[in-house]
Tab-separated table of C-alpha atoms in Angstrom:
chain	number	residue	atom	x	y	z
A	1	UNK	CA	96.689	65.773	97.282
A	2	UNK	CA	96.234	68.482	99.585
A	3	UNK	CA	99.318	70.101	99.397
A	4	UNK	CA	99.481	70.356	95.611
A	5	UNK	CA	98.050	73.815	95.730
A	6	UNK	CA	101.153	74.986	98.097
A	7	UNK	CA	103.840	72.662	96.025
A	8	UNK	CA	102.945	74.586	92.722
A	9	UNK	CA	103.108	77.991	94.572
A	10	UNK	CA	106.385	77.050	96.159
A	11	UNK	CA	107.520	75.867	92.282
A	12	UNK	CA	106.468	79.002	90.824
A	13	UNK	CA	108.842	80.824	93.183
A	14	UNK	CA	111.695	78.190	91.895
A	15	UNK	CA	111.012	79.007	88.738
A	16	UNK	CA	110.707	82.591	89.271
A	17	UNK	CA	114.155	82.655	90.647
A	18	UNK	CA	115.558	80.517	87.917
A	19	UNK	CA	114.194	82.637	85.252
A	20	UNK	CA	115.684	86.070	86.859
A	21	UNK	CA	118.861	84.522	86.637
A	22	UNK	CA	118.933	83.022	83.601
A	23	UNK	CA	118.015	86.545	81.719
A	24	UNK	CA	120.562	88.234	83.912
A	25	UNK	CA	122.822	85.808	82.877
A	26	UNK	CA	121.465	86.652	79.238
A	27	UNK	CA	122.164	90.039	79.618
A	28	UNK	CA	125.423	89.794	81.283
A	29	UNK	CA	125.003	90.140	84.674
A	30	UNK	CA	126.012	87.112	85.655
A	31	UNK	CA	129.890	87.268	86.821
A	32	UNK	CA	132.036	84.453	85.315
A	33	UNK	CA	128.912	82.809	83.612
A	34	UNK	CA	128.038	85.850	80.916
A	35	UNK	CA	131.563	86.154	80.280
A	36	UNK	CA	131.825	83.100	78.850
A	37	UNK	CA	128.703	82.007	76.840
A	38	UNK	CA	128.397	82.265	73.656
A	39	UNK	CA	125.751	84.216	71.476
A	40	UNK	CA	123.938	81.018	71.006
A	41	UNK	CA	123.798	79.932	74.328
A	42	UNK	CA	122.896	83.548	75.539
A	43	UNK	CA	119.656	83.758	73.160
A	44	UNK	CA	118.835	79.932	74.540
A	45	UNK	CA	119.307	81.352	77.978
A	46	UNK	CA	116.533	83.782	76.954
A	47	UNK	CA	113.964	81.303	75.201
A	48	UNK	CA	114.628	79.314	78.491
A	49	UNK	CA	113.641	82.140	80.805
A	50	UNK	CA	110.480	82.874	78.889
A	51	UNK	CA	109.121	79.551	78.756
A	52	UNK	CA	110.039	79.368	82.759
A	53	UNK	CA	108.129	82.772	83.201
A	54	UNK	CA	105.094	81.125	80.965
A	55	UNK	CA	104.787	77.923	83.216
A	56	UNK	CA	105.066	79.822	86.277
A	57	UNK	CA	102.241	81.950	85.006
A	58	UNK	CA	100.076	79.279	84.514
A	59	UNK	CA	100.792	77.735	87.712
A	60	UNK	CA	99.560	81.098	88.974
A	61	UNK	CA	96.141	80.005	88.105
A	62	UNK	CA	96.182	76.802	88.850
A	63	UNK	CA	97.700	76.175	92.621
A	64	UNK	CA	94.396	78.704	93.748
A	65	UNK	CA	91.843	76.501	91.188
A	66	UNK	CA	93.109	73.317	93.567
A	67	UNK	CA	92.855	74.772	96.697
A	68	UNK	CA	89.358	75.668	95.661
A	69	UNK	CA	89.039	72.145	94.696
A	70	UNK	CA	90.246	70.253	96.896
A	71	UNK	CA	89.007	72.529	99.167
A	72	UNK	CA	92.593	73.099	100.600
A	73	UNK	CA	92.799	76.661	100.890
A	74	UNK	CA	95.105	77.518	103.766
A	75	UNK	CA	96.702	80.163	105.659
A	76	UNK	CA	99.538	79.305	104.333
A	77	UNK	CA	98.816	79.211	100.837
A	78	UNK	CA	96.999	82.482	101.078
A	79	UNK	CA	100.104	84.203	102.281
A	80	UNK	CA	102.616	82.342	99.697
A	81	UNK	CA	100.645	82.776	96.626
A	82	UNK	CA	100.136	86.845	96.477
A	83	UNK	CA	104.280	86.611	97.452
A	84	UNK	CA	105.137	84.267	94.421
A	85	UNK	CA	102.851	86.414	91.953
A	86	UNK	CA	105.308	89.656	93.049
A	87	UNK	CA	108.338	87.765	92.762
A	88	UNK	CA	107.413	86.424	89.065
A	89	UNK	CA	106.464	90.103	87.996
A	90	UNK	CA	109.295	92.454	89.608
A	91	UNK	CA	111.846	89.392	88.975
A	92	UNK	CA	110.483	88.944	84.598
A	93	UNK	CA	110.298	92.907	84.568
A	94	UNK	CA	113.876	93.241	86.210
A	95	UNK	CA	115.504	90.882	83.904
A	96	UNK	CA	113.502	92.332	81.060
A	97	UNK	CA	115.819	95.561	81.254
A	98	UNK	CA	118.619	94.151	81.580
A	99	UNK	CA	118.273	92.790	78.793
A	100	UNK	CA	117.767	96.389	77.049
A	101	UNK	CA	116.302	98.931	78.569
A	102	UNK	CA	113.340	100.370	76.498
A	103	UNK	CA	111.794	103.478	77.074
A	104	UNK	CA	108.367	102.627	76.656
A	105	UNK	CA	109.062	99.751	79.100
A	106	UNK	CA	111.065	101.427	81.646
A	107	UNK	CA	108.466	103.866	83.201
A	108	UNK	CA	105.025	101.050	83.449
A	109	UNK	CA	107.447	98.624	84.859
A	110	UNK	CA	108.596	101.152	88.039
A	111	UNK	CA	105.026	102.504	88.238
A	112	UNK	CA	104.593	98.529	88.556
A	113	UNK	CA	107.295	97.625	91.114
A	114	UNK	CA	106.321	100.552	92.986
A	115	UNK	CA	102.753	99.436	93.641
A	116	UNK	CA	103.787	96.182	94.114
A	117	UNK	CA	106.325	97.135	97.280
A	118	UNK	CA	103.772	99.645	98.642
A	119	UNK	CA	100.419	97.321	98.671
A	120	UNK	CA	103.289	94.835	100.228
A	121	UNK	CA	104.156	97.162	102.649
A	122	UNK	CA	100.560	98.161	103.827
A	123	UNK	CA	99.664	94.156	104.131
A	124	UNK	CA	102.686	94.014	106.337
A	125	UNK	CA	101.324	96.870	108.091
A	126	UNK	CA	98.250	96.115	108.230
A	127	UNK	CA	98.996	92.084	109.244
A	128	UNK	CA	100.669	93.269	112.569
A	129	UNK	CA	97.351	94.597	113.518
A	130	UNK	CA	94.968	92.269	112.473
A	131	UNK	CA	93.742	93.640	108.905
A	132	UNK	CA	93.069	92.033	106.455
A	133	UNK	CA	93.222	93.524	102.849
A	134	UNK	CA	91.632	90.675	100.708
A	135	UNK	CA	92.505	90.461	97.349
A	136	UNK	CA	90.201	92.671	94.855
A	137	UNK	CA	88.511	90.979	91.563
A	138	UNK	CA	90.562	93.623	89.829
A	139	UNK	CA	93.615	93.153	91.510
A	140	UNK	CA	92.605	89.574	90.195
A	141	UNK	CA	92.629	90.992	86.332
A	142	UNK	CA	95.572	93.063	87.081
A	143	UNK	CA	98.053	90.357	87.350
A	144	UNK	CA	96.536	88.408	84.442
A	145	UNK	CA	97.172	92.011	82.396
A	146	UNK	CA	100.743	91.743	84.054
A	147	UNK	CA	101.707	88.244	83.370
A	148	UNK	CA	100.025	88.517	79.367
A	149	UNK	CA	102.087	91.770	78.908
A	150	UNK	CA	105.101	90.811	80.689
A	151	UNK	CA	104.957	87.653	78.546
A	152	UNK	CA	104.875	89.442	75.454
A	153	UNK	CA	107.335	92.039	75.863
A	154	UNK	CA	109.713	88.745	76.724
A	155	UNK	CA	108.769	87.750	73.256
A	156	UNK	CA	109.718	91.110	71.641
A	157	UNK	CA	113.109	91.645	73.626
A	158	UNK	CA	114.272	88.113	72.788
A	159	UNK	CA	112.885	88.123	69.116
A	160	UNK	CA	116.027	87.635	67.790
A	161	UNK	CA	116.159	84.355	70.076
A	162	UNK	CA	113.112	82.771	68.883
A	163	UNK	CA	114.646	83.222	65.226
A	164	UNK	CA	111.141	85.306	64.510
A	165	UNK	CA	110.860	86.992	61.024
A	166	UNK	CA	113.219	90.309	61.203
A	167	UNK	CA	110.576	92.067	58.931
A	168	UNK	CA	110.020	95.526	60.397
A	169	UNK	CA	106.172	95.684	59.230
A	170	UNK	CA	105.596	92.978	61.982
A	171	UNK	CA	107.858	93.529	64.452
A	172	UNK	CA	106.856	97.253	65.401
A	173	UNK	CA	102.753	96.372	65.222
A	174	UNK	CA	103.613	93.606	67.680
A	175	UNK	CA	106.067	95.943	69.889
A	176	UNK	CA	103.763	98.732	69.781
A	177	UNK	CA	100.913	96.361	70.869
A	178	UNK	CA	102.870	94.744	73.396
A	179	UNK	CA	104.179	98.334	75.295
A	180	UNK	CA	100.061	99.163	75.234
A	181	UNK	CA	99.444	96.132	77.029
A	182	UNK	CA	101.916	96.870	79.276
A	183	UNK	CA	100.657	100.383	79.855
A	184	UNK	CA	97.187	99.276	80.256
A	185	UNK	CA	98.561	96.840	83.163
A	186	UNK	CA	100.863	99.372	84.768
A	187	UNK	CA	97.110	101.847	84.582
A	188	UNK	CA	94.815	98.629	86.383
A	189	UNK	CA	98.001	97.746	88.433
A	190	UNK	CA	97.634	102.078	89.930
A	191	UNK	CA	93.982	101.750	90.249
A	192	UNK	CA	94.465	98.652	92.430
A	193	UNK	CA	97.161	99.950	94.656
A	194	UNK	CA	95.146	103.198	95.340
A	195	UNK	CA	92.174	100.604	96.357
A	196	UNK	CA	94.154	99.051	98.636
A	197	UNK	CA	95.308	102.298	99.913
A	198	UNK	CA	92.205	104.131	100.596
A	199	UNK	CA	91.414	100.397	101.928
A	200	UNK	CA	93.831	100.510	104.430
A	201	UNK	CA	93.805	104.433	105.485
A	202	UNK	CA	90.405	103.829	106.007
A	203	UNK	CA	91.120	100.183	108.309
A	204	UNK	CA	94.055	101.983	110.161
A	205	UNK	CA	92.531	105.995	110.859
């Protein structure tokens, strides 16, 4: 029972990978594959990746509630776990413009992925001699914000996939709430990454 906690964090990188391909695939990027699926099979493709990124989401919540639990938090885990949350979010927010880029998407995502590679970097850094840059309650709330915004502009890119009402007096409230979500994560997700920052100028001057 143990090693549940490190089996759904190893999962959640399956299914992270799974889900990247399957909306590149969506969006054509798959050679051989895209060429030859149909318009049907491209929007199930799509439903398919979002309910992937939703389970691995939740998983994200669960495999560190176990180790609590069964009080098998390990070294291991604690390395694996921050690695599968990036992969889920740069590999959701990748395939999400490929599937059609959006300005109001395009510039939270980068100001995401760039966090996300630089707080990466400075753990790296920082690992090689012998700092540790725990992980903050906020940075805790950020990549709730991440996965519930990410998750909903899924929603709105594939709305045509989930055969939701084409009525333009929903869809833009929902769009427009969706890209402030986003924005309000990419906002947390800067405030975090400077943390860590000052964090680790502080650790290593």
């Amino acid at each position: 029972m143990k090693a549940l906690p490190n089996i759904l964090t190893s999962a959640r990188l399956v299914i992270a990978l799974f889900m990247f391909v399957a909306l590149a695939a969506a969006a054509g990027g798959v050679p051989w594959l895209s060429e030859r699926l149909t318009g049907d099979q491209q929007f199930s493709l799509q439903r398919w990746a979002f309910w992937a990124f939703a389970i691995a989401a939740i998983t994200d919540f669960f495999d560190g509630w176990l180790a609590r639990k069964l009080d098998a938090v390990s070294i291991w885990g604690a390395i694996l776990d921050p690695i599968g949350d990036k992969i889920l979010v740069c590999g959701a927010l990748l395939g999400l413009m490929a599937l059609g880029p959006n300005p109001l998407v395009i510039l939270p995502a980068g100001l995401i992925l760039f966090r996300e590679f630089a707080v990466s970097a400075l753990r790296e850094v920082g690992a090689g001699k012998g700092i540790k840059l725990p992980v903050t309650l906020l940075a805790k709330w950020k990549t709730t914000l991440q996965l519930v915004a990410i998750g909903g502009e899924l929603i709105v890119v594939s709305w045509g996939a989930f055969n939701l009402p084409q009525d333009p007096a929903i869809i833009e409230p929902v769009s427009w709430a969706v890209h402030g979500l986003l924005g309000v994560a990419a906002v947390v997700t800067l405030i975090t990454g400077a943390q860590y920052w000052e964090a680790a100028r502080k650790a290593l001057t």
